[in-house]
Tab-separated table of C-alpha atoms in Angstrom:
chain	number	residue	atom	x	y	z
A	1	UNK	CA	19.786	2.472	-5.437
A	2	UNK	CA	21.350	0.450	-3.027
A	3	UNK	CA	22.949	-2.715	-3.693
A	4	UNK	CA	20.233	-4.874	-2.153
A	5	UNK	CA	17.554	-3.103	-4.505
A	6	UNK	CA	19.595	-3.838	-7.412
A	7	UNK	CA	20.300	-7.423	-6.980
A	8	UNK	CA	16.325	-7.718	-6.109
A	9	UNK	CA	15.717	-6.034	-9.393
A	10	UNK	CA	17.915	-8.809	-10.950
A	11	UNK	CA	16.467	-11.460	-9.732
A	12	UNK	CA	12.720	-10.288	-10.825
A	13	UNK	CA	13.925	-9.399	-14.439
A	14	UNK	CA	11.622	-12.323	-15.974
A	15	UNK	CA	9.118	-12.284	-13.116
A	16	UNK	CA	5.558	-10.979	-13.574
A	17	UNK	CA	2.453	-11.498	-11.711
A	18	UNK	CA	-1.114	-11.793	-13.031
A	19	UNK	CA	-4.272	-10.655	-10.921
A	20	UNK	CA	-7.380	-11.726	-11.477
A	21	UNK	CA	-10.928	-10.384	-10.392
A	22	UNK	CA	-14.443	-11.792	-11.860
A	23	UNK	CA	-17.440	-13.835	-11.137
A	24	UNK	CA	-16.429	-17.540	-10.093
A	25	UNK	CA	-17.070	-20.218	-12.443
A	26	UNK	CA	-15.208	-23.329	-13.706
A	27	UNK	CA	-12.482	-23.243	-15.985
A	28	UNK	CA	-10.857	-20.143	-14.977
A	29	UNK	CA	-7.629	-21.905	-13.126
A	30	UNK	CA	-7.061	-24.361	-16.231
A	31	UNK	CA	-7.432	-21.543	-18.321
A	32	UNK	CA	-4.793	-19.335	-16.860
A	33	UNK	CA	-2.546	-22.267	-16.298
A	34	UNK	CA	-2.615	-23.707	-19.786
A	35	UNK	CA	-2.386	-20.289	-21.027
A	36	UNK	CA	1.002	-19.572	-19.392
A	37	UNK	CA	2.194	-23.459	-19.813
A	38	UNK	CA	1.498	-22.461	-23.619
A	39	UNK	CA	3.851	-19.436	-23.665
A	40	UNK	CA	6.375	-21.183	-21.500
A	41	UNK	CA	6.083	-19.779	-18.146
A	42	UNK	CA	6.888	-21.541	-14.973
A	43	UNK	CA	4.432	-20.621	-12.226
A	44	UNK	CA	6.191	-20.080	-9.105
A	45	UNK	CA	3.644	-18.966	-6.832
A	46	UNK	CA	-0.576	-19.322	-7.380
A	47	UNK	CA	-3.055	-18.067	-4.761
A	48	UNK	CA	-6.917	-18.000	-5.231
A	49	UNK	CA	-10.168	-17.120	-3.162
A	50	UNK	CA	-13.805	-17.528	-3.965
A	51	UNK	CA	-16.440	-15.535	-1.895
A	52	UNK	CA	-18.929	-18.353	-2.935
A	53	UNK	CA	-18.641	-21.117	-5.461
A	54	UNK	CA	-21.995	-20.838	-6.780
A	55	UNK	CA	-22.460	-17.337	-7.640
A	56	UNK	CA	-19.670	-15.278	-5.855
A	57	UNK	CA	-16.724	-13.529	-7.082
A	58	UNK	CA	-13.481	-14.810	-7.768
A	59	UNK	CA	-10.150	-13.520	-7.031
A	60	UNK	CA	-6.257	-14.864	-8.626
A	61	UNK	CA	-2.920	-13.784	-8.032
A	62	UNK	CA	0.081	-15.749	-10.285
A	63	UNK	CA	3.467	-15.366	-10.119
A	64	UNK	CA	5.517	-16.665	-13.087
A	65	UNK	CA	8.432	-16.363	-14.759
A	66	UNK	CA	9.015	-16.521	-18.625
A	67	UNK	CA	12.180	-15.585	-20.624
A	68	UNK	CA	12.743	-12.566	-22.276
A	69	UNK	CA	9.792	-10.892	-20.448
A	70	UNK	CA	9.945	-7.428	-21.118
A	71	UNK	CA	10.167	-8.110	-24.901
A	72	UNK	CA	7.103	-10.175	-24.805
A	73	UNK	CA	4.906	-8.168	-22.218
A	74	UNK	CA	2.990	-6.658	-24.649
A	75	UNK	CA	2.532	-9.418	-26.514
A	76	UNK	CA	1.551	-11.670	-23.414
A	77	UNK	CA	-1.017	-9.031	-22.709
A	78	UNK	CA	-2.950	-8.987	-25.897
A	79	UNK	CA	-2.927	-12.865	-26.272
A	80	UNK	CA	-4.282	-12.851	-22.710
A	81	UNK	CA	-7.191	-10.467	-23.371
A	82	UNK	CA	-8.696	-13.362	-25.053
A	83	UNK	CA	-9.252	-15.477	-22.279
A	84	UNK	CA	-9.464	-12.434	-20.168
A	85	UNK	CA	-12.734	-11.319	-22.320
A	86	UNK	CA	-14.029	-15.070	-22.318
A	87	UNK	CA	-14.275	-15.139	-18.755
A	88	UNK	CA	-15.360	-11.535	-18.219
A	89	UNK	CA	-12.217	-10.799	-16.154
A	90	UNK	CA	-11.096	-7.658	-14.426
A	91	UNK	CA	-7.132	-8.137	-14.953
A	92	UNK	CA	-3.593	-6.520	-15.238
A	93	UNK	CA	-0.093	-7.924	-15.934
A	94	UNK	CA	2.490	-6.242	-13.629
A	95	UNK	CA	6.281	-6.783	-13.820
A	96	UNK	CA	8.386	-7.596	-10.795
A	97	UNK	CA	11.292	-5.626	-11.767
A	98	UNK	CA	9.182	-2.292	-12.606
A	99	UNK	CA	9.554	-0.695	-9.106
A	100	UNK	CA	6.693	1.441	-8.138
A	101	UNK	CA	7.256	4.942	-7.760
A	102	UNK	CA	5.854	5.836	-4.317
A	103	UNK	CA	5.710	9.409	-2.449
A	104	UNK	CA	5.580	9.662	1.407
A	105	UNK	CA	3.376	12.216	3.133
A	106	UNK	CA	4.369	12.783	6.637
A	107	UNK	CA	3.765	15.190	9.701
A	108	UNK	CA	5.398	15.685	12.704
A	109	UNK	CA	5.819	12.219	13.714
A	110	UNK	CA	8.635	10.708	12.035
A	111	UNK	CA	8.468	6.924	13.519
A	112	UNK	CA	6.802	5.323	10.260
A	113	UNK	CA	8.906	7.089	7.627
A	114	UNK	CA	11.474	6.121	9.436
A	115	UNK	CA	10.523	2.220	9.120
A	116	UNK	CA	9.847	2.454	5.535
A	117	UNK	CA	13.189	4.064	5.154
A	118	UNK	CA	14.843	1.447	7.018
A	119	UNK	CA	13.816	-0.952	4.576
A	120	UNK	CA	13.967	0.726	1.394
A	121	UNK	CA	18.120	1.108	2.372
A	122	UNK	CA	17.997	-2.679	3.301
A	123	UNK	CA	16.541	-3.418	0.067
A	124	UNK	CA	13.014	-4.491	1.885
A	125	UNK	CA	11.004	-2.201	0.690
A	126	UNK	CA	10.496	-2.940	-3.325
A	127	UNK	CA	9.639	0.677	-4.173
A	128	UNK	CA	11.194	3.743	-5.880
A	129	UNK	CA	11.056	6.470	-3.263
A	130	UNK	CA	10.656	9.342	-5.373
A	131	UNK	CA	9.725	12.089	-2.702
A	132	UNK	CA	8.480	13.037	0.801
A	133	UNK	CA	6.074	15.931	1.320
A	134	UNK	CA	5.404	17.392	4.932
A	135	UNK	CA	3.468	19.901	6.642
A	136	UNK	CA	6.418	19.988	8.898
A	137	UNK	CA	10.072	20.226	8.551
A	138	UNK	CA	10.933	17.741	10.973
A	139	UNK	CA	12.119	15.133	8.590
A	140	UNK	CA	13.722	17.732	6.272
A	141	UNK	CA	17.506	16.562	7.041
A	142	UNK	CA	16.973	12.769	7.156
A	143	UNK	CA	15.281	12.198	3.988
A	144	UNK	CA	17.450	14.640	2.311
A	145	UNK	CA	20.658	12.751	3.412
A	146	UNK	CA	19.661	9.804	1.409
A	147	UNK	CA	19.015	11.797	-1.715
A	148	UNK	CA	15.502	11.738	-1.794
A	149	UNK	CA	13.613	15.048	-2.510
A	150	UNK	CA	11.786	16.955	0.340
A	151	UNK	CA	9.056	19.187	-0.342
A	152	UNK	CA	8.191	21.594	3.110
A	153	UNK	CA	4.060	22.347	2.306
A	154	UNK	CA	2.434	23.929	5.156
A	155	UNK	CA	-1.132	23.011	5.264
A	156	UNK	CA	-4.467	23.517	7.354
A	157	UNK	CA	-7.927	23.119	6.787
A	158	UNK	CA	-8.160	26.661	5.664
A	159	UNK	CA	-5.711	26.337	2.887
A	160	UNK	CA	-6.917	23.048	1.806
A	161	UNK	CA	-7.046	23.321	-1.799
A	162	UNK	CA	-4.203	25.566	-2.585
A	163	UNK	CA	-1.894	22.939	-1.024
A	164	UNK	CA	-3.478	19.885	-2.421
A	165	UNK	CA	-3.323	21.670	-6.043
A	166	UNK	CA	0.679	21.775	-5.138
A	167	UNK	CA	0.935	18.400	-4.160
A	168	UNK	CA	-1.095	16.968	-7.058
A	169	UNK	CA	1.077	18.842	-9.348
A	170	UNK	CA	4.448	17.194	-7.587
A	171	UNK	CA	2.776	13.569	-7.670
A	172	UNK	CA	1.866	14.084	-11.642
A	173	UNK	CA	5.383	15.646	-12.169
A	174	UNK	CA	7.098	12.504	-10.396
A	175	UNK	CA	4.482	10.013	-11.901
A	176	UNK	CA	3.572	8.386	-8.896
A	177	UNK	CA	1.881	5.455	-8.551
A	178	UNK	CA	1.386	4.773	-4.514
A	179	UNK	CA	0.746	7.505	-1.919
A	180	UNK	CA	1.515	6.421	1.596
A	181	UNK	CA	0.363	8.682	4.435
A	182	UNK	CA	3.085	7.926	7.403
A	183	UNK	CA	0.984	9.873	10.056
A	184	UNK	CA	0.356	12.713	7.643
A	185	UNK	CA	-2.281	14.344	10.159
A	186	UNK	CA	-4.356	16.239	7.463
A	187	UNK	CA	-7.631	15.071	6.146
A	188	UNK	CA	-7.626	14.911	2.072
A	189	UNK	CA	-10.584	15.943	-0.175
A	190	UNK	CA	-12.827	13.875	-2.361
A	191	UNK	CA	-11.081	15.474	-5.146
A	192	UNK	CA	-7.639	14.278	-4.084
A	193	UNK	CA	-8.865	10.876	-3.352
A	194	UNK	CA	-10.500	10.382	-6.467
A	195	UNK	CA	-7.368	10.614	-8.469
A	196	UNK	CA	-5.791	7.989	-6.940
A	197	UNK	CA	-8.316	5.264	-6.163
A	198	UNK	CA	-6.574	2.369	-4.121
A	199	UNK	CA	-3.319	3.817	-4.193
A	200	UNK	CA	-3.367	5.867	-1.143
A	201	UNK	CA	-2.625	3.724	1.916
A	202	UNK	CA	-2.801	5.124	5.490
A	203	UNK	CA	-2.146	3.832	9.171
A	204	UNK	CA	-4.423	4.852	11.598
A	205	UNK	CA	-3.483	4.584	15.285
A	206	UNK	CA	-6.475	2.493	15.998
A	207	UNK	CA	-7.616	-0.817	15.526
A	208	UNK	CA	-10.515	0.418	13.351
A	209	UNK	CA	-13.607	0.053	13.472
A	210	UNK	CA	-12.968	1.296	16.890
A	211	UNK	CA	-12.054	5.221	17.823
A	212	UNK	CA	-12.265	6.265	14.554
A	213	UNK	CA	-10.842	10.047	14.029
A	214	UNK	CA	-8.421	12.087	16.317
A	215	UNK	CA	-7.069	11.157	19.532
A	216	UNK	CA	-7.431	7.506	19.913
A	217	UNK	CA	-5.344	6.712	22.439
A	218	UNK	CA	-6.632	9.176	24.858
A	219	UNK	CA	-10.366	7.742	24.137
A	220	UNK	CA	-8.609	4.225	24.310
A	221	UNK	CA	-7.090	5.230	27.775
A	222	UNK	CA	-10.453	6.304	29.015
A	223	UNK	CA	-12.462	3.721	27.974
A	224	UNK	CA	-10.277	0.982	29.470
A	225	UNK	CA	-9.296	-0.898	26.693
A	226	UNK	CA	-7.220	-4.189	27.501
A	227	UNK	CA	-6.042	-4.291	23.664
A	228	UNK	CA	-4.741	-1.187	21.161
A	229	UNK	CA	-3.598	-1.730	17.685
A	230	UNK	CA	-3.090	-0.008	14.435
A	231	UNK	CA	-4.993	-0.404	10.985
A	232	UNK	CA	-3.810	0.128	7.635
A	233	UNK	CA	-6.035	0.902	4.838
A	234	UNK	CA	-6.658	2.538	1.910
A	235	UNK	CA	-8.060	5.848	1.645
A	236	UNK	CA	-11.505	6.653	0.764
A	237	UNK	CA	-13.959	9.786	1.159
A	238	UNK	CA	-15.220	7.887	4.423
A	239	UNK	CA	-13.011	8.963	7.066
A	240	UNK	CA	-10.924	6.110	8.568
A	241	UNK	CA	-13.526	3.178	6.694
A	242	UNK	CA	-11.731	2.439	3.421
A	243	UNK	CA	-10.720	-1.206	2.795
A	244	UNK	CA	-8.434	-2.699	5.300
A	245	UNK	CA	-5.083	-4.136	4.456
A	246	UNK	CA	-3.497	-5.157	7.819
A	247	UNK	CA	-3.933	-4.591	11.344
A	248	UNK	CA	-1.856	-5.437	14.740
A	249	UNK	CA	-2.617	-5.364	18.564
A	250	UNK	CA	-0.881	-5.243	21.910
A	251	UNK	CA	-2.227	-6.202	25.268
A	252	UNK	CA	-2.324	-3.397	27.947
A	253	UNK	CA	-3.753	-3.061	31.454
A	254	UNK	CA	-4.769	-0.861	33.853
A	255	UNK	CA	-1.012	-0.021	34.806
A	256	UNK	CA	-0.611	1.825	31.429
A	257	UNK	CA	-1.272	5.697	31.254
A	258	UNK	CA	-2.460	7.131	27.554
A	259	UNK	CA	1.403	8.117	27.196
A	260	UNK	CA	2.574	4.630	27.638
A	261	UNK	CA	-0.440	3.514	25.124
A	262	UNK	CA	0.790	5.701	22.339
A	263	UNK	CA	4.340	4.511	22.822
A	264	UNK	CA	3.037	1.015	22.470
A	265	UNK	CA	0.925	2.066	19.758
A	266	UNK	CA	4.174	3.369	17.522
A	267	UNK	CA	5.667	0.560	17.431
A	268	UNK	CA	2.691	-1.150	16.037
A	269	UNK	CA	1.795	1.323	13.572
A	270	UNK	CA	5.601	0.938	11.980
A	271	UNK	CA	4.954	-2.789	11.609
A	272	UNK	CA	1.687	-2.902	10.484
A	273	UNK	CA	1.884	0.107	8.124
A	274	UNK	CA	5.326	-1.562	6.349
A	275	UNK	CA	3.343	-4.739	5.920
A	276	UNK	CA	0.689	-3.356	4.138
A	277	UNK	CA	3.218	-1.427	1.951
A	278	UNK	CA	4.930	-4.191	1.313
A	279	UNK	CA	2.209	-6.294	0.257
A	280	UNK	CA	0.477	-3.538	-2.238
A	281	UNK	CA	4.140	-3.302	-3.703
A	282	UNK	CA	4.042	-7.220	-4.527
A	283	UNK	CA	0.959	-6.769	-6.001
A	284	UNK	CA	-0.514	-9.001	-3.136
A	285	UNK	CA	-3.911	-6.809	-2.694
A	286	UNK	CA	-6.950	-7.114	-4.664
A	287	UNK	CA	-9.923	-4.839	-3.574
A	288	UNK	CA	-13.340	-5.834	-3.883
A	289	UNK	CA	-16.224	-3.505	-2.916
A	290	UNK	CA	-15.045	-1.969	0.810
A	291	UNK	CA	-12.793	-5.437	1.517
A	292	UNK	CA	-9.631	-6.516	0.670
A	293	UNK	CA	-8.280	-9.882	-0.618
A	294	UNK	CA	-4.835	-10.395	0.597
A	295	UNK	CA	-2.355	-12.701	-0.981
A	296	UNK	CA	0.360	-12.998	1.895
């Protein structure tokens, strides 16, 4: 673990995040605040959103600090469950010092992987990158030079089931909590996706919903677009239609050819994916139906 990562964990020792989704009604914020005050907690950040105050959904993220958090975490959960039951909440308590065990899937193009590894080395990616899985050996030396296990598993549509069985076995072995598709150019089966709901983040090299599927830059060039972009989203069984976490765009013109668009697009992809992953790691993303609420 890098020094920056250790320092961040130390700063987060007594910090937790409470994530809440429920039907909107009066008294939720007051109940949560009074509970934390009564437990001796200090709220350092609080965000909330209502889709409709009359009959909508309410979402809340509260970050707080409290002494002896690790010893008290289970007691806090049990005590808060009474309030959660009263308001019929879907909720969870996340310890900021517990780094999410993460797997990165990549194919030939390494630019998104490189961005994530750079932030990881700098201590700016609050994750435990436990392994990298690839259907190409291109990034093997780079990954292993950082002490991260690299697994080369050739993949194509004809052996997809066999490949995913190996992948799922590795994910279970490493107790993986988040999967990042850093330009992994294989379609995942419904069986794979169902085992990790809202825990697979993809980067699509297009500003969705435009140009879903393969070769978006070529199709964007043929269409003569003036803006290109990238979209990071959770993976569902509907190709490139999962809940969107983050997007970015860059202006282009008729002077740019398809290769120019790809070059510009790679830069957008790197930053968009890194932001989306960081927000997930920091428990800033709540999913409702096929949308996200992002408290950034």
